[in-house]
């Protein structure tokens, strides 16, 4: 049985359909991703799951309950990590966890021990009595995740968990989320980073303009919508478009971006040989594996991060 | 969904370790006590500026009462003799107590509300828990209202010390002032909940609503001393209704019984209306 089930889910703001008739299911213990550019409707979908955004039409159940009519019951089972941190910056780390836990009616005697466990999980034990203002961005994010776990939720909603973090902070955070995944927590993650989706998600939907344009595991999506390898070549920004005519037939598919040309094929090195054999000398060339970025480009004709 | 499977009871787990109350209980507590749980948080967070609150609630009465009560009072008493049958200090004391708390509400129900929605987004944090948006609004009002009680008490003690009250019933001011503050502040909070950007609207309210109310709503002289065409300012001001009530309990000011009850009714209706409006507007903005 699904823990989250959405059917023909729509959210309109005036004329605009921020979420435009989407269907999806999230299985228990699954790590489910909503991948898409900013404004694709991911955050709105997340807020509808918690009942903090009222849907325009369609049905949505979380653990079998409608979040609009059973908001408190649904949210007691959720941990929410919003896109923008909304910690109390005046309070200390531990106080943030305890005061938040009180929102769930949990007794202070329980919360004190729980806060210590979660601070350890978030690698913030030595910052327990530090004011939130003094934490780095990555630490604040980890504290927000710890806060989302205070009520022992069955489902953790993470909205753009690593946006704005440096690479090292992102890896620490992914590592913590992995641990939760191993414990069988159902994770619902929105992101516009394909590496994050590949790292964290068992299954994902690709969203664009409020619609789901593809669904599957990262590997399935890559297999279905892209080739095994990609050859990236640069001929200089003024020449990229001009050489395309001469590349006809060297690859299964060719995408011309402003700064480079992407050649999709099963064997990137072989493709590069064909390119050079036609007398073309790219300034730089790179062979890599296909990623979700390529899937997105294929599906929407645009790159994920504009 | 209420009871967890026994195999999940494991204290090494972070997610469902099985130590917390079952979700159904969390939800039940939230439905019933969510407003109080939010108020509890707000009272905790106010500790961060407790020193400011303390300095204000001790310093302000001393300043007001020594300048207006004793200083201005000496002048008035030597000229007019008595106001409403009592010395100027006794006349102005209850008004200063009520108006200082009402004026404070104009700050407490504007900028923190903008912060809750926009700057720190505490309201969004709370409404991701079992607490509903309407409960967040009520909790905010309850917390600020409760905070005003000890502040009014400190003012009242200062008033006693200065000899500004004559009747034991004057201790009721400790409740009248917070009520008047909510009668003004709760509708103001409803307005603040509709504001998405802080331009100068809150400063405008301070200057062109709160100050005129303080100066013209019977604080320093009886409303009847003003020209008739200006007396409406008093009638529409929660501050005046609160001040008049405080004078009735403070020195037994002669007031028709129906008018005393009317003062109380106005305050209760304004506060209640403000709470209902705030709860609705919070609901709308937090579920957009």
Coordinates of C-alpha atoms in Angstrom, one line a residue:
Chain A
X1 CA 0.0 0.0 0.0
X2 CA 1.2 3.5 -0.8
X3 CA 1.9 6.0 2.0
X4 CA 1.2 8.9 -0.3
X5 CA -1.2 8.7 -3.2
X6 CA -2.0 11.6 -5.6
X7 CA -4.5 11.5 -8.4
X8 CA -5.1 14.3 -10.9
X9 CA -3.7 16.7 -8.3
X10 CA -4.1 20.4 -9.3
X11 CA -3.1 23.6 -7.6
X12 CA -4.0 26.9 -9.3
X13 CA -3.1 30.4 -8.4
X14 CA -5.5 32.5 -10.5
X15 CA -4.8 31.6 -14.1
X16 CA -1.6 29.7 -13.4
X17 CA -1.6 26.0 -12.7
X18 CA 1.4 25.6 -10.4
X19 CA 0.6 21.8 -10.2
X20 CA -1.3 20.7 -13.3
X21 CA -2.9 17.3 -12.8
X22 CA -0.2 15.0 -11.5
X23 CA -0.5 11.4 -10.3
X24 CA 2.1 9.6 -8.2
X25 CA 2.4 7.0 -5.5
X26 CA 5.1 6.7 -2.8
X27 CA 5.7 3.3 -1.3
X28 CA 6.6 2.8 2.4
X29 CA 10.4 3.1 3.0
X30 CA 10.9 4.4 -0.5
X31 CA 13.1 7.4 -1.3
X32 CA 11.0 9.4 -3.7
X33 CA 12.2 12.4 -5.7
X34 CA 10.5 15.3 -7.4
X35 CA 13.1 16.6 -9.9
X36 CA 12.5 19.8 -11.8
X37 CA 13.6 23.4 -12.3
X38 CA 12.5 26.2 -10.0
X39 CA 8.8 26.9 -10.5
X40 CA 8.0 23.3 -11.7
X41 CA 5.5 22.9 -8.8
X42 CA 7.6 20.7 -6.6
X43 CA 7.4 22.8 -3.4
X44 CA 3.6 23.3 -3.9
X45 CA 3.2 19.5 -4.1
X46 CA 5.2 19.1 -0.9
X47 CA 3.0 21.7 0.9
X48 CA -0.1 19.9 -0.3
X49 CA 1.1 16.7 1.2
X50 CA 1.3 18.4 4.6
X51 CA -2.0 20.0 4.1
X52 CA -0.4 23.5 4.3
X53 CA -1.5 24.3 0.8
X54 CA -5.1 23.6 -0.2
X55 CA -5.4 21.8 -3.5
X56 CA -7.7 23.1 -6.2
X57 CA -8.8 19.7 -7.4
X58 CA -7.9 16.0 -7.5
X59 CA -7.4 13.6 -4.6
X60 CA -4.5 13.2 -2.2
X61 CA -4.1 10.8 0.7
X62 CA -1.2 10.5 3.1
X63 CA -1.3 7.2 5.1
X64 CA -4.8 6.9 3.9
X65 CA -5.9 10.3 5.2
X66 CA -6.8 13.5 3.4
X67 CA -4.3 16.1 4.7
X68 CA -6.9 18.9 4.3
X69 CA -9.5 17.4 6.6
X70 CA -7.0 15.4 8.8
X71 CA -4.2 18.0 8.9
X72 CA -3.1 17.3 12.5
X73 CA -3.2 13.5 12.1
X74 CA -1.2 13.6 8.8
X75 CA 1.4 16.1 10.1
X76 CA 1.9 14.1 13.3
X77 CA 3.4 11.5 11.0
X78 CA 5.5 13.9 8.9
X79 CA 8.8 15.6 9.4
X80 CA 9.1 18.7 7.3
X81 CA 12.3 20.3 6.1
X82 CA 11.2 23.4 4.3
X83 CA 13.2 25.1 1.5
X84 CA 13.9 28.1 3.6
X85 CA 15.2 27.4 7.1
X86 CA 12.7 28.7 9.7
X87 CA 14.6 27.9 12.8
X88 CA 14.4 30.4 15.7
X89 CA 17.7 32.1 15.3
X90 CA 17.4 33.7 18.8
X91 CA 17.2 30.3 20.5
X92 CA 20.0 27.8 21.0
X93 CA 20.2 24.6 19.0
X94 CA 18.9 22.3 21.7
X95 CA 16.1 24.8 22.6
X96 CA 15.0 24.8 18.9
X97 CA 14.5 21.1 19.0
X98 CA 12.7 21.0 22.3
X99 CA 10.4 23.9 21.6
X100 CA 9.6 22.4 18.2
X101 CA 8.9 19.0 19.8
X102 CA 6.4 20.7 22.1
X103 CA 4.3 21.5 19.0
X104 CA 3.7 17.8 18.8
X105 CA 2.6 17.7 22.5
X106 CA 5.7 15.6 23.4
X107 CA 6.7 15.8 27.1
X108 CA 9.9 17.7 27.9
X109 CA 11.3 14.6 29.7
X110 CA 11.2 12.7 26.4
X111 CA 12.4 15.7 24.4
X112 CA 15.6 16.3 26.3
X113 CA 16.9 12.9 25.5
X114 CA 15.6 12.9 22.0
X115 CA 17.2 16.3 21.3
X116 CA 20.6 15.0 22.4
X117 CA 20.2 12.0 20.1
X118 CA 19.3 14.2 17.2
X119 CA 22.1 16.6 17.8
X120 CA 24.5 13.7 17.7
X121 CA 22.9 12.5 14.5
X122 CA 23.2 16.0 13.0
X123 CA 26.9 16.2 14.2
X124 CA 26.0 19.3 16.3
X125 CA 26.6 18.0 19.8
X126 CA 29.3 20.5 20.5
X127 CA 27.0 23.3 19.1
X128 CA 24.0 22.3 21.4
X129 CA 24.2 25.5 23.4
X130 CA 25.1 27.8 20.5
X131 CA 22.6 30.2 19.1
X132 CA 21.4 29.3 15.7
X133 CA 22.6 32.7 14.4
X134 CA 26.2 31.4 14.9
X135 CA 25.8 28.3 12.8
X136 CA 27.0 27.9 9.2
X137 CA 24.5 27.2 6.4
X138 CA 25.2 23.5 6.4
X139 CA 24.8 23.2 10.2
X140 CA 21.5 25.1 10.1
X141 CA 20.3 22.7 7.4
X142 CA 21.3 19.7 9.5
X143 CA 19.6 21.2 12.5
X144 CA 16.4 21.7 10.5
X145 CA 16.5 18.0 9.5
X146 CA 17.1 17.0 13.1
X147 CA 14.1 19.2 14.0
X148 CA 12.0 17.4 11.4
X149 CA 12.8 14.1 13.1
X150 CA 11.8 15.2 16.6
X151 CA 8.3 13.5 16.5
X152 CA 9.6 10.2 15.1
X153 CA 7.9 10.8 11.7
X154 CA 7.2 8.0 9.3
X155 CA 7.7 10.3 6.3
X156 CA 10.3 13.0 6.0
X157 CA 9.7 15.7 3.4
X158 CA 12.8 17.5 2.3
X159 CA 12.4 20.5 0.1
X160 CA 15.6 21.4 -1.7
X161 CA 17.7 20.0 1.1
X162 CA 21.1 21.1 -0.1
X163 CA 20.4 24.3 -2.1
X164 CA 22.9 27.0 -1.2
X165 CA 25.4 24.6 0.5
X166 CA 29.0 24.1 -0.5
X167 CA 30.0 20.7 -1.8
X168 CA 31.5 19.5 1.5
X169 CA 28.4 20.4 3.4
X170 CA 26.2 18.7 0.8
X171 CA 28.1 15.4 1.2
X172 CA 27.8 15.5 5.0
X173 CA 24.1 16.1 4.6
X174 CA 23.6 13.3 2.0
X175 CA 25.4 11.0 4.3
X176 CA 23.0 11.8 7.1
X177 CA 20.0 11.3 4.8
X178 CA 21.4 7.9 3.7
X179 CA 21.4 6.8 7.3
X180 CA 17.7 7.6 7.5
X181 CA 17.1 5.8 4.3
X182 CA 18.8 2.8 5.7
X183 CA 16.5 2.9 8.6
X184 CA 13.5 2.7 6.3
X185 CA 12.2 6.2 6.7
X186 CA 10.2 7.2 3.7
X187 CA 11.9 10.2 2.1
X188 CA 10.3 12.6 -0.3
X189 CA 12.9 14.9 -1.7
X190 CA 12.5 17.9 -4.1
X191 CA 15.6 19.0 -5.9
X192 CA 16.8 20.7 -9.0
X193 CA 20.2 19.0 -8.7
X194 CA 20.5 15.9 -10.7
X195 CA 23.4 14.6 -8.7
X196 CA 21.3 14.9 -5.6
X197 CA 18.4 13.0 -7.2
X198 CA 20.8 10.3 -8.3
X199 CA 22.4 10.0 -4.9
X200 CA 19.2 10.0 -2.8
X201 CA 16.3 8.8 -4.8
X202 CA 15.1 5.2 -5.5
X203 CA 12.5 6.5 -7.8
X204 CA 11.6 9.9 -9.1
X205 CA 9.3 12.0 -11.2
X206 CA 10.6 14.7 -13.5
X207 CA 8.4 17.7 -13.3
X208 CA 8.1 20.7 -15.6
X209 CA 5.5 23.4 -15.7
X210 CA 3.4 21.6 -13.1
X211 CA 3.3 18.3 -15.0
X212 CA 5.1 15.0 -14.6
X213 CA 7.0 14.4 -17.8
X214 CA 8.7 11.2 -16.8
X215 CA 8.9 8.7 -14.0
X216 CA 11.2 5.9 -13.0
X217 CA 14.5 5.1 -11.1
X218 CA 17.5 7.3 -12.1
X219 CA 19.0 4.3 -14.0
X220 CA 15.7 3.6 -15.8
X221 CA 15.2 7.2 -16.8
X222 CA 18.7 7.4 -18.1
X223 CA 18.4 4.2 -20.1
X224 CA 15.0 5.2 -21.5
X225 CA 15.7 8.8 -22.4
X226 CA 19.4 8.9 -23.0
X227 CA 22.4 6.9 -24.3
X228 CA 25.0 5.2 -22.2
X229 CA 27.6 7.9 -22.8
X230 CA 27.8 11.5 -23.8
X231 CA 30.6 13.2 -25.7
X232 CA 30.9 17.0 -24.9
X233 CA 32.8 19.0 -27.4
X234 CA 33.5 22.7 -27.6
X235 CA 34.5 24.5 -30.8
X236 CA 34.2 28.0 -29.4
X237 CA 30.9 29.7 -28.7
X238 CA 30.7 31.2 -32.2
X239 CA 31.4 28.0 -34.1
X240 CA 29.4 25.4 -32.1
X241 CA 26.2 25.9 -34.1
X242 CA 28.1 26.1 -37.4
X243 CA 29.8 22.7 -37.1
X244 CA 26.7 20.8 -36.3
X245 CA 25.9 20.3 -40.0
X246 CA 29.2 18.4 -40.3
X247 CA 28.4 16.2 -37.3
X248 CA 25.4 14.6 -39.0
X249 CA 25.2 10.9 -38.2
X250 CA 28.1 10.6 -35.8
X251 CA 25.8 10.2 -32.8
X252 CA 22.3 9.0 -32.0
X253 CA 21.3 12.5 -30.9
X254 CA 22.9 15.9 -30.9
X255 CA 22.1 18.8 -28.5
X256 CA 23.7 22.2 -29.2
X257 CA 24.1 24.3 -26.1
X258 CA 25.4 27.9 -26.2
X259 CA 28.8 26.8 -24.8
X260 CA 29.1 23.2 -26.1
X261 CA 27.7 20.4 -28.2
X262 CA 26.5 17.2 -26.6
X263 CA 26.8 14.0 -28.7
X264 CA 24.8 11.1 -27.4
X265 CA 26.1 7.6 -28.2
X266 CA 26.8 4.3 -26.6
X267 CA 30.6 4.8 -27.0
X268 CA 31.8 8.3 -26.5
X269 CA 35.4 7.6 -27.5
X270 CA 34.4 6.0 -30.8
X271 CA 32.2 9.1 -31.5
X272 CA 35.1 11.4 -30.8
X273 CA 37.2 9.4 -33.3
X274 CA 34.5 9.9 -35.9
X275 CA 34.4 13.6 -35.1
X276 CA 38.1 14.0 -35.6
X277 CA 38.1 11.8 -38.7
X278 CA 35.8 14.4 -40.3
X279 CA 38.6 16.9 -39.9
X280 CA 37.0 18.7 -36.9
X281 CA 39.3 19.7 -34.1
X282 CA 37.3 20.5 -30.9
X283 CA 39.0 22.9 -28.4
X284 CA 38.0 20.5 -25.6
X285 CA 36.4 17.2 -25.5
X286 CA 35.0 15.1 -22.6
X287 CA 33.4 11.7 -22.5
X288 CA 31.1 11.0 -19.6
X289 CA 28.2 8.8 -18.5
X290 CA 24.7 10.1 -19.2
X291 CA 23.0 11.7 -16.2
X292 CA 19.6 12.9 -15.2
X293 CA 20.6 16.3 -16.6
X294 CA 20.6 14.7 -20.0
X295 CA 17.2 13.2 -19.4
X296 CA 15.8 16.5 -18.4
X297 CA 17.4 18.2 -21.5
X298 CA 15.9 15.5 -23.7
X299 CA 12.4 15.8 -22.1
X300 CA 12.1 19.6 -21.9
X301 CA 14.7 20.9 -24.3
X302 CA 16.0 23.0 -21.4
X303 CA 18.7 22.5 -18.9
X304 CA 17.7 22.1 -15.2
X305 CA 19.6 25.1 -13.9
X306 CA 18.8 28.2 -15.9
Chain B
X1 CA -1.3 4.3 11.6
X2 CA -1.4 4.8 15.4
X3 CA 0.5 1.9 16.8
X4 CA 3.9 1.0 15.5
X5 CA 4.8 -2.5 14.7
X6 CA 6.9 -4.1 17.6
X7 CA 9.9 -4.8 15.3
X8 CA 10.3 -1.1 14.9
X9 CA 10.8 -0.4 18.6
X10 CA 14.5 0.2 18.6
X11 CA 16.2 2.9 20.4
X12 CA 19.1 3.0 18.0
X13 CA 16.8 4.2 15.3
X14 CA 16.4 7.9 14.7
X15 CA 13.2 7.8 12.7
X16 CA 10.6 5.7 14.5
X17 CA 12.4 4.6 17.6
X18 CA 9.1 4.0 19.4
X19 CA 9.8 6.4 22.2
X20 CA 7.5 9.3 21.2
X21 CA 3.8 9.3 21.8
X22 CA 1.9 7.6 19.0
X23 CA 1.1 9.9 16.1
X24 CA -2.6 9.7 16.8
X25 CA -2.0 11.0 20.4
X26 CA 0.2 13.8 19.0
X27 CA -2.6 14.8 16.7
X28 CA -5.2 14.6 19.5
X29 CA -3.2 16.9 21.7
X30 CA -2.6 19.2 18.8
X31 CA -6.3 19.5 18.0
X32 CA -7.1 20.4 21.5
X33 CA -4.1 22.3 22.8
X34 CA -2.3 23.5 19.7
X35 CA -3.1 27.2 20.6
X36 CA -1.5 26.8 24.0
X37 CA 1.5 24.9 22.6
X38 CA 2.2 27.8 20.2
X39 CA 1.8 30.3 23.1
X40 CA 4.2 28.3 25.1
X41 CA 6.8 28.6 22.3
X42 CA 6.2 32.3 22.0
X43 CA 6.7 32.8 25.8
X44 CA 9.9 30.8 25.6
X45 CA 11.2 32.9 22.6
X46 CA 10.4 36.1 24.5
X47 CA 13.0 35.1 27.0
X48 CA 15.5 36.3 24.4
X49 CA 14.5 39.8 25.0
X50 CA 13.5 39.5 28.6
X51 CA 16.0 42.2 29.8
X52 CA 14.4 44.7 27.4
X53 CA 11.0 43.8 28.7
X54 CA 12.1 44.2 32.3
X55 CA 13.8 47.5 31.9
X56 CA 10.8 48.8 30.0
X57 CA 8.3 47.6 32.5
X58 CA 10.2 48.9 35.5
X59 CA 11.6 52.1 33.9
X60 CA 8.5 53.3 32.1
X61 CA 6.2 53.6 35.1
X62 CA 8.9 55.4 37.1
X63 CA 9.4 57.9 34.3
X64 CA 5.8 58.4 33.5
X65 CA 4.6 58.7 37.1
X66 CA 7.4 61.0 38.3
X67 CA 7.1 63.3 35.3
X68 CA 3.3 63.3 34.5
X69 CA 2.1 62.3 37.9
X70 CA 4.3 64.3 40.3
X71 CA 5.7 67.0 38.0
X72 CA 2.7 67.9 35.9
X73 CA 0.5 66.8 38.8
X74 CA 1.9 69.5 41.1
X75 CA 1.1 72.1 38.5
X76 CA -2.4 70.9 37.8
X77 CA -3.2 70.5 41.5
X78 CA -2.0 74.0 42.4
X79 CA -4.1 75.4 39.5
X80 CA -7.3 73.4 39.0
X81 CA -7.2 71.8 42.4
X82 CA -8.7 68.4 41.5
X83 CA -9.7 66.4 38.5
X84 CA -12.8 64.2 38.7
X85 CA -12.6 64.8 42.5
X86 CA -9.0 63.4 43.0
X87 CA -5.5 64.6 42.7
X88 CA -3.9 64.7 39.2
X89 CA -1.6 61.7 40.0
X90 CA -4.6 59.6 41.0
X91 CA -6.5 60.7 37.9
X92 CA -3.7 60.2 35.4
X93 CA -2.1 57.0 37.0
X94 CA -4.6 54.4 35.8
X95 CA -4.6 56.0 32.3
X96 CA -0.8 55.9 32.1
X97 CA -0.9 52.2 33.1
X98 CA -3.5 51.3 30.5
X99 CA -2.0 53.4 27.7
X100 CA 1.5 52.2 28.2
X101 CA 0.4 48.6 27.8
X102 CA -1.8 49.4 24.8
X103 CA 1.0 51.3 23.2
X104 CA 3.3 48.3 23.6
X105 CA 0.7 46.1 21.9
X106 CA 1.1 48.2 18.8
X107 CA 4.6 47.0 18.5
X108 CA 4.0 43.4 19.6
X109 CA 1.2 42.8 17.1
X110 CA 2.9 44.2 14.1
X111 CA 6.6 43.5 13.6
X112 CA 6.7 40.1 15.2
X113 CA 3.7 39.1 12.9
X114 CA 5.6 40.3 9.8
X115 CA 8.5 38.2 11.1
X116 CA 6.4 35.1 11.7
X117 CA 5.2 35.3 8.0
X118 CA 8.2 36.7 6.3
X119 CA 11.5 37.2 8.1
X120 CA 11.9 34.2 10.5
X121 CA 8.8 32.3 9.2
X122 CA 7.9 30.8 12.6
X123 CA 4.3 30.6 11.6
X124 CA 5.2 28.3 8.7
X125 CA 7.4 26.2 11.0
X126 CA 4.5 25.7 13.5
X127 CA 1.9 25.0 10.9
X128 CA 4.0 22.1 9.6
X129 CA 3.2 20.4 13.0
X130 CA -0.2 19.3 14.2
X131 CA -0.9 22.9 15.2
X132 CA -3.3 24.6 12.8
X133 CA -2.9 28.1 11.4
X134 CA -5.8 29.4 13.4
X135 CA -4.3 28.0 16.6
X136 CA -1.0 29.8 15.7
X137 CA -2.9 33.1 15.6
X138 CA -4.7 32.4 18.9
X139 CA -1.5 31.3 20.5
X140 CA 0.4 34.4 19.5
X141 CA -2.4 36.6 21.0
X142 CA -2.6 34.5 24.2
X143 CA 1.2 34.7 24.7
X144 CA 1.4 38.4 24.3
X145 CA -1.7 39.0 26.4
X146 CA -0.2 36.8 29.2
X147 CA 3.1 38.7 29.0
X148 CA 1.2 42.0 29.6
X149 CA -0.2 40.8 32.9
X150 CA 3.1 40.9 34.9
X151 CA 4.0 44.1 33.1
X152 CA 0.7 45.7 34.2
X153 CA 1.4 44.3 37.7
X154 CA 4.8 46.1 37.9
X155 CA 3.1 49.3 36.8
X156 CA 0.4 48.9 39.4
X157 CA 3.0 48.3 42.1
X158 CA 4.7 51.5 41.0
X159 CA 1.4 53.3 41.2
X160 CA 0.8 52.0 44.7
X161 CA 4.3 53.2 45.7
X162 CA 3.7 56.6 44.3
X163 CA 0.3 56.8 46.1
X164 CA -1.6 56.9 42.8
X165 CA -4.3 54.4 43.7
X166 CA -6.8 54.6 46.6
X167 CA -8.9 51.5 46.3
X168 CA -7.9 47.8 46.6
X169 CA -10.1 47.0 43.6
X170 CA -7.5 48.9 41.6
X171 CA -5.5 45.7 41.3
X172 CA -8.1 44.8 38.6
X173 CA -6.1 47.2 36.3
X174 CA -3.7 44.3 35.9
X175 CA -6.4 42.6 33.8
X176 CA -8.0 45.6 32.3
X177 CA -4.8 46.9 30.7
X178 CA -4.1 43.6 28.9
X179 CA -7.7 43.4 27.8
X180 CA -7.5 46.9 26.3
X181 CA -4.2 46.0 24.7
X182 CA -5.9 43.0 23.0
X183 CA -8.9 45.1 22.0
X184 CA -6.5 47.3 20.1
X185 CA -3.8 44.7 19.3
X186 CA -5.8 41.8 18.0
X187 CA -7.5 43.7 15.2
X188 CA -4.1 45.3 14.5
X189 CA -2.6 41.8 14.2
X190 CA -5.4 40.9 11.7
X191 CA -4.3 43.9 9.6
X192 CA -0.6 42.9 10.0
X193 CA -1.4 39.4 8.7
X194 CA -2.6 40.9 5.5
X195 CA 0.7 42.8 4.9
X196 CA 3.3 41.2 2.7
X197 CA 5.9 43.9 2.8
X198 CA 7.0 46.1 5.6
X199 CA 7.1 49.6 4.1
X200 CA 6.1 52.3 6.5
X201 CA 2.6 51.2 7.4
X202 CA 3.5 50.1 11.0
X203 CA 5.4 53.3 11.7
X204 CA 2.4 55.2 10.2
X205 CA 0.1 53.4 12.7
X206 CA 2.5 54.4 15.6
X207 CA 2.5 58.0 14.6
X208 CA -1.0 58.6 13.3
X209 CA -3.1 56.2 15.3
X210 CA -1.4 55.3 18.5
X211 CA 0.0 58.8 19.4
X212 CA -3.3 60.6 18.7
X213 CA -5.1 58.0 20.8
X214 CA -2.6 58.5 23.6
X215 CA -2.9 62.3 23.4
X216 CA -6.7 62.7 22.8
X217 CA -8.4 59.7 24.3
X218 CA -8.9 61.1 27.8
X219 CA -5.5 60.1 29.1
X220 CA -4.3 63.4 30.4
X221 CA -7.7 65.1 30.8
X222 CA -11.3 64.0 30.9
X223 CA -12.7 63.5 27.4
X224 CA -15.4 66.0 28.3
X225 CA -12.8 68.7 28.5
X226 CA -12.3 68.4 24.8
X227 CA -14.5 70.1 22.2
X228 CA -17.5 67.8 21.3
X229 CA -16.3 67.4 17.7
X230 CA -13.1 65.7 18.9
X231 CA -14.7 63.4 21.5
X232 CA -15.3 60.6 19.0
X233 CA -11.6 59.9 19.1
X234 CA -12.2 58.6 22.6
X235 CA -15.2 56.6 21.8
X236 CA -13.5 54.7 19.1
X237 CA -10.3 54.1 21.1
X238 CA -9.9 50.9 23.1
X239 CA -7.4 53.0 25.1
X240 CA -10.1 55.3 26.4
X241 CA -12.5 52.5 27.2
X242 CA -9.7 50.8 29.1
X243 CA -8.6 54.0 30.8
X244 CA -12.2 54.7 32.0
X245 CA -12.5 51.2 33.4
X246 CA -9.2 51.5 35.2
X247 CA -10.3 54.8 36.7
X248 CA -13.5 53.3 38.0
X249 CA -11.5 50.6 39.8
X250 CA -8.6 52.8 40.6
X251 CA -10.3 55.6 42.6
X252 CA -14.0 54.8 42.2
X253 CA -14.6 57.4 39.5
X254 CA -18.3 58.1 39.2
X255 CA -19.5 56.6 36.0
X256 CA -23.1 55.4 35.1
X257 CA -23.2 51.6 35.6
X258 CA -24.3 51.1 32.0
X259 CA -21.4 53.0 30.7
X260 CA -19.0 50.9 32.8
X261 CA -20.4 47.8 31.3
X262 CA -20.4 49.4 27.8
X263 CA -16.6 50.0 28.2
X264 CA -16.1 46.4 29.1
X265 CA -18.3 45.2 26.2
X266 CA -16.5 47.3 23.7
X267 CA -13.2 45.9 24.8
X268 CA -14.4 42.3 24.8
X269 CA -16.0 42.6 21.3
X270 CA -13.0 44.3 19.8
X271 CA -10.6 41.8 21.2
X272 CA -12.8 38.8 20.3
X273 CA -13.4 40.2 16.8
X274 CA -9.7 40.7 16.3
X275 CA -8.9 37.2 17.4
X276 CA -11.5 35.6 15.0
X277 CA -10.3 37.8 12.1
X278 CA -6.6 37.0 12.8
X279 CA -7.3 33.3 13.0
X280 CA -9.1 33.4 9.6
X281 CA -6.4 35.5 8.0
X282 CA -3.7 33.2 9.3
X283 CA -5.6 30.2 8.0
X284 CA -5.8 31.8 4.6
X285 CA -2.2 32.9 4.4
X286 CA -0.7 29.7 5.8
X287 CA -2.6 27.3 3.5
X288 CA -2.2 29.3 0.3

